Short mmCIF file of C-alpha atoms in Angstrom, two decimals:
data_model
loop_
_atom_site.label_atom_id
_atom_site.label_comp_id
_atom_site.label_asym_id
_atom_site.label_seq_id
_atom_site.Cartn_x
_atom_site.Cartn_y
_atom_site.Cartn_z
CA UNK A 159 0.00 0.00 0.00
CA UNK A 160 1.51 3.24 -1.10
CA UNK A 161 1.54 6.32 0.93
CA UNK A 162 -0.24 9.28 -0.65
CA UNK A 163 1.69 12.48 -0.61
CA UNK A 164 0.14 15.24 1.36
CA UNK A 165 -1.21 18.26 -0.36
CA UNK A 166 0.50 21.30 0.96
CA UNK A 167 -2.44 23.55 -0.10
CA UNK A 168 -5.00 21.62 1.93
CA UNK A 169 -2.94 21.35 5.05
CA UNK A 170 -3.54 24.86 6.46
CA UNK A 171 -7.25 24.50 5.78
CA UNK A 172 -7.48 21.29 7.72
CA UNK A 173 -5.52 22.77 10.57
CA UNK A 174 -7.99 25.74 10.80
CA UNK A 175 -11.11 23.67 10.99
CA UNK A 176 -9.57 21.19 13.38
CA UNK A 177 -8.73 23.94 15.90
CA UNK A 178 -10.73 23.25 19.09
CA UNK A 179 -11.10 24.71 22.52
CA UNK A 180 -8.10 22.80 23.67
CA UNK A 181 -5.84 24.77 21.37
CA UNK A 182 -6.89 28.16 22.91
CA UNK A 183 -3.99 29.80 24.54
CA UNK A 184 -4.86 30.76 28.10
CA UNK A 185 -2.51 33.70 28.09
CA UNK A 186 -4.11 35.17 24.97
CA UNK A 187 -7.62 34.76 26.48
CA UNK A 188 -6.50 36.54 29.65
CA UNK A 189 -5.07 39.44 27.67
CA UNK A 190 -8.24 39.65 25.52
CA UNK A 191 -10.45 39.69 28.61
CA UNK A 192 -8.31 42.28 30.36
CA UNK A 193 -8.37 44.61 27.37
CA UNK A 194 -12.15 44.28 27.22
CA UNK A 195 -12.69 45.17 30.91
CA UNK A 196 -10.41 48.25 30.90
CA UNK A 197 -12.11 51.68 30.41
CA UNK A 198 -11.29 53.84 27.46
CA UNK A 199 -9.45 56.24 29.68
CA UNK A 200 -6.52 54.26 30.99
CA UNK A 201 -5.45 57.08 33.28
CA UNK A 202 -8.63 56.82 35.41
CA UNK A 203 -7.70 53.36 36.84
CA UNK A 204 -4.09 52.49 35.99
CA UNK A 205 -3.60 49.94 38.81
CA UNK A 206 -6.95 48.16 38.68
CA UNK A 207 -6.25 44.40 38.82
CA UNK A 208 -7.79 42.18 36.18
CA UNK A 209 -10.45 39.74 37.32
CA UNK A 210 -9.60 36.02 37.48
CA UNK A 211 -9.88 33.95 34.42
CA UNK A 212 -12.60 31.80 35.93
CA UNK A 213 -14.94 34.82 36.34
CA UNK A 214 -14.27 35.82 32.76
CA UNK A 215 -15.09 32.36 31.46
CA UNK A 216 -18.18 31.92 33.68
CA UNK A 217 -19.66 35.38 32.95
CA UNK A 218 -21.32 35.13 29.53
CA UNK A 219 -22.77 38.66 29.64
CA UNK A 220 -19.42 40.31 30.33
CA UNK A 221 -20.93 42.76 32.86
CA UNK A 222 -18.71 45.66 33.98
CA UNK A 223 -16.76 45.34 37.20
CA UNK A 224 -18.58 46.51 40.39
CA UNK A 225 -15.82 49.01 41.11
CA UNK A 226 -16.62 50.90 37.97
CA UNK A 227 -19.39 53.47 38.48
CA UNK A 228 -21.31 54.93 35.56
CA UNK A 229 -20.76 58.61 35.07
CA UNK A 230 -23.83 60.82 35.71
CA UNK A 231 -25.54 61.88 32.55
CA UNK A 232 -25.42 65.53 31.70
CA UNK A 233 -28.77 67.44 31.79
CA UNK A 234 -30.49 67.17 28.51
CA UNK A 235 -31.74 70.08 26.47
CA UNK A 236 -35.52 69.46 27.06
CA UNK A 237 -35.07 70.60 30.70
CA UNK A 238 -34.23 74.15 29.67
CA UNK A 239 -37.10 74.02 27.21
CA UNK A 240 -39.53 73.15 30.03
CA UNK A 241 -38.28 76.07 32.10
CA UNK A 242 -38.87 78.48 29.26
CA UNK A 243 -42.40 77.07 28.89
CA UNK A 244 -43.15 77.74 32.56
CA UNK A 245 -42.05 81.33 32.21
CA UNK A 246 -44.42 81.71 29.30
CA UNK A 247 -47.29 80.35 31.42
CA UNK A 248 -46.55 82.90 34.17
CA UNK A 249 -46.63 85.74 31.70
CA UNK A 250 -49.92 84.47 30.35
CA UNK A 251 -51.50 84.49 33.83
CA UNK A 252 -50.42 88.10 34.40
CA UNK A 253 -51.85 89.24 31.09
CA UNK A 254 -54.75 91.77 31.19
CA UNK A 255 -58.32 90.52 31.28
CA UNK A 256 -60.19 90.00 28.08
CA UNK A 257 -63.19 91.96 26.87
CA UNK A 258 -65.84 89.69 28.41
CA UNK A 259 -64.28 89.86 31.87
CA UNK A 260 -64.11 93.66 31.65
CA UNK A 261 -67.79 93.79 30.75
CA UNK A 262 -68.71 91.57 33.70
CA UNK A 263 -66.63 93.62 36.15
CA UNK A 264 -68.15 96.84 34.83
CA UNK A 265 -71.67 95.46 35.24
CA UNK A 266 -70.94 94.44 38.84
CA UNK A 267 -69.53 97.87 39.70
CA UNK A 268 -72.55 99.58 38.16
CA UNK A 269 -74.89 97.34 40.17
CA UNK A 270 -73.05 98.13 43.42
CA UNK A 271 -73.21 101.88 42.73
CA UNK A 272 -76.94 101.71 41.98
CA UNK A 273 -77.55 99.65 45.13
CA UNK A 274 -75.62 102.13 47.29
CA UNK A 275 -77.50 105.09 45.79
CA UNK A 276 -80.83 103.35 46.40
CA UNK A 277 -79.89 102.61 50.02
CA UNK A 278 -78.90 106.22 50.70
CA UNK A 279 -82.09 107.51 49.11
CA UNK A 280 -84.23 105.07 51.13
CA UNK A 281 -82.49 106.03 54.37
CA UNK A 282 -82.91 109.74 53.79
CA UNK A 283 -86.53 109.29 52.78
CA UNK A 284 -87.40 107.13 55.81
CA UNK A 285 -85.26 108.96 58.38
CA UNK A 286 -87.14 111.32 60.68
CA UNK A 287 -86.35 114.80 59.49
CA UNK A 288 -88.39 116.55 62.16
CA UNK A 289 -90.79 119.41 61.73
CA UNK A 290 -89.73 122.99 62.05
CA UNK A 291 -92.06 124.32 64.70
CA UNK A 292 -93.06 127.96 64.45
CA UNK A 293 -93.45 129.08 68.03
CA UNK A 294 -96.10 131.57 69.04
CA UNK A 295 -95.16 132.79 72.49
CA UNK A 296 -95.04 136.56 72.36
CA UNK A 297 -97.54 137.25 75.12
CA UNK A 298 -100.16 138.49 75.44
CA UNK A 299 -101.71 136.70 72.49
CA UNK A 300 -105.17 137.78 71.38
CA UNK A 301 -107.62 135.10 70.27
CA UNK A 302 -111.20 135.43 68.97
CA UNK A 303 -112.79 135.82 72.43
CA UNK A 304 -109.99 135.21 74.89
CA UNK A 305 -106.56 136.68 75.43
CA UNK A 306 -103.75 134.40 76.62
CA UNK A 307 -101.90 136.55 79.11
CA UNK A 308 -98.96 134.17 79.85
CA UNK A 309 -97.85 130.51 79.81
CA UNK A 310 -95.29 128.82 82.07
CA UNK A 311 -93.99 125.29 81.46
CA UNK A 312 -91.92 122.68 83.39
CA UNK A 313 -91.46 118.94 84.08
CA UNK A 314 -92.32 116.90 87.16
CA UNK A 315 -92.93 113.38 88.34
CA UNK A 316 -96.55 112.20 88.17
CA UNK A 317 -98.52 112.08 91.44
CA UNK A 318 -99.87 108.59 91.99
CA UNK A 319 -101.17 108.88 95.57
CA UNK A 320 -102.58 111.49 97.94
CA UNK A 321 -105.61 113.73 97.97
CA UNK A 322 -105.09 115.08 94.44
CA UNK A 323 -103.45 112.41 92.25
CA UNK A 324 -102.91 112.89 88.55
CA UNK A 325 -105.73 111.31 86.56
CA UNK A 326 -105.17 109.40 83.33
CA UNK A 327 -101.36 109.36 83.40
CA UNK A 328 -99.95 106.14 81.95
CA UNK A 329 -98.02 103.87 84.29
CA UNK A 330 -94.85 103.91 82.16
CA UNK A 331 -94.50 107.71 82.43
CA UNK A 332 -91.85 108.74 84.97
CA UNK A 333 -91.61 112.42 84.03
CA UNK A 334 -94.43 114.46 82.50
CA UNK A 335 -94.62 118.02 81.03
CA UNK A 336 -96.85 120.56 82.76
CA UNK A 337 -98.05 124.13 82.10
CA UNK A 338 -99.76 127.02 83.80
CA UNK A 339 -102.09 129.13 81.60
CA UNK A 340 -103.37 132.60 82.54
CA UNK A 341 -106.12 134.36 80.58
CA UNK A 342 -107.65 137.84 80.54
CA UNK A 343 -110.77 139.51 79.11
CA UNK A 344 -114.26 138.48 80.13
CA UNK A 345 -115.11 136.51 77.04
CA UNK A 346 -116.38 132.94 76.83
CA UNK A 347 -114.94 130.20 74.63
CA UNK A 348 -113.52 126.74 74.57
CA UNK A 349 -109.76 125.99 74.61
CA UNK A 350 -108.11 122.77 73.48
CA UNK A 351 -104.74 122.14 75.10
CA UNK A 352 -102.30 119.49 73.90
CA UNK A 353 -98.67 118.50 74.46
CA UNK A 354 -96.50 117.53 71.49
CA UNK A 355 -92.98 116.13 71.08
CA UNK A 356 -90.13 117.42 68.94
CA UNK A 357 -91.73 115.99 65.80
CA UNK A 358 -95.06 117.69 66.56
CA UNK A 359 -96.65 114.34 67.44
CA UNK A 360 -99.43 114.31 70.04
CA UNK A 361 -98.34 113.11 73.50
CA UNK A 362 -101.11 111.90 75.77
CA UNK A 363 -104.68 113.19 75.57
CA UNK A 364 -106.13 116.49 74.39
CA UNK A 365 -107.53 118.57 77.26
CA UNK A 366 -110.73 120.58 76.80
CA UNK A 367 -111.01 123.71 78.93
CA UNK A 368 -114.22 125.73 79.00
CA UNK A 369 -113.99 129.47 79.71
CA UNK A 370 -116.96 131.58 80.82
CA UNK A 371 -116.72 135.31 81.43
CA UNK A 372 -112.93 135.14 81.53
CA UNK A 373 -112.87 132.29 84.11
CA UNK A 374 -112.01 128.61 83.75
CA UNK A 375 -115.08 126.62 84.73
CA UNK A 376 -112.96 123.85 86.29
CA UNK A 377 -111.55 126.03 89.09
CA UNK A 378 -113.45 129.34 88.56
CA UNK A 379 -110.14 131.19 88.11
CA UNK A 380 -108.35 133.03 85.34
CA UNK A 381 -105.34 130.74 85.80
CA UNK A 382 -105.14 126.95 85.61
CA UNK A 383 -102.45 124.23 85.68
CA UNK A 384 -102.51 121.33 83.25
CA UNK A 385 -100.31 118.27 82.69
CA UNK A 386 -99.76 115.63 79.99
CA UNK A 387 -100.93 112.06 80.43
CA UNK A 388 -97.65 110.73 79.01
CA UNK A 389 -94.01 111.74 79.07
CA UNK A 390 -90.50 110.34 79.53
CA UNK A 391 -90.32 106.70 80.60
CA UNK A 392 -86.81 107.30 81.93
CA UNK A 393 -86.31 110.34 84.21
CA UNK A 394 -82.66 110.71 83.09
CA UNK A 395 -83.91 111.65 79.60
CA UNK A 396 -84.30 115.16 80.95
CA UNK A 397 -80.50 115.56 80.82
CA UNK A 398 -80.15 115.34 77.00
CA UNK A 399 -83.36 117.35 76.78
CA UNK A 400 -81.80 120.19 78.80
CA UNK A 401 -78.63 119.94 76.66
CA UNK A 402 -80.83 120.32 73.57
CA UNK A 403 -79.85 116.90 72.26
CA UNK A 404 -83.61 116.26 72.02
CA UNK A 405 -85.89 118.60 70.08
CA UNK A 406 -88.04 120.63 72.51
CA UNK A 407 -91.61 119.65 73.22
CA UNK A 408 -94.39 122.20 72.88
CA UNK A 409 -97.67 123.25 74.44
CA UNK A 410 -100.36 124.04 71.82
CA UNK A 411 -103.55 125.99 72.58
CA UNK A 412 -106.36 126.07 70.05
CA UNK A 413 -109.38 128.34 70.50
CA UNK A 414 -112.71 127.28 69.03
CA UNK A 415 -113.34 124.19 66.94
CA UNK A 416 -110.91 121.30 66.62
CA UNK A 417 -108.51 121.44 63.68
CA UNK A 418 -107.96 125.22 63.76
CA UNK A 419 -104.47 126.66 63.91
CA UNK A 420 -103.08 127.05 67.43
CA UNK A 421 -102.98 130.56 68.81
CA UNK A 422 -100.20 129.54 71.20
CA UNK A 423 -97.17 127.31 70.68
CA UNK A 424 -94.90 127.52 73.69
CA UNK A 425 -91.72 125.51 74.40
CA UNK A 426 -91.66 123.10 77.32
CA UNK A 427 -88.73 124.31 79.38
CA UNK A 428 -86.19 121.90 80.84
CA UNK A 429 -86.67 122.91 84.47
CA UNK A 430 -88.24 120.58 87.02
CA UNK A 431 -90.75 121.37 89.73
CA UNK A 432 -92.69 119.60 92.38
CA UNK A 433 -96.46 119.84 92.38
#
């Protein structure tokens, strides 16, 4: 049997395909693994030891060494874009109101002004303005049949007990106005006497006094004292009355039929007397 000569062209090809794991040089694998694990910047870790060959062979994923820490990523450009967008939103909130909002605000202001004007008008219309009383107290005062010679006024406490108590005075009254009327001439007539407050409102009852031949029939004299059936519920009210904080009350005397103009309108003075 003859030996066949070997083909020198096929020999390298057979050697390449027949190369197995056993022919791998351990030193070359260690150098290949070490070059793969080193960072691109060799100056950052010049003395870092290479991992053992067993870890390289058993680690199929070739994860980086634990000692190596990933560098923090630099802030990306969208962050600055978001900041600029927030600034735009702030400017939009501070922008002036639109036309509809201005119309609504204007309507509200107009409504408030109208409401305030209506309230002031209602208050002034309903508030007590008082009546300007035209006093007639320049004595003597000549009437149709009788002449009022003089009138004196004062305040006092009502008399509840005794021989001559005040008749018809309300229980709540603690201080009542009084007057003394003196007449002259010998005529005969009828006088209506009333007491009125600062707003010319009637206080108590109207008193009817008959005069015959210049004398009051009640006491057969040319002078008589009268009093109101109502007055101040609080006696201390006389203090603001004296200080003119309260409009003065008046004594009105009408001669003849009811409804005629008074011939006398005298102020009720702030002095006090006992009966």
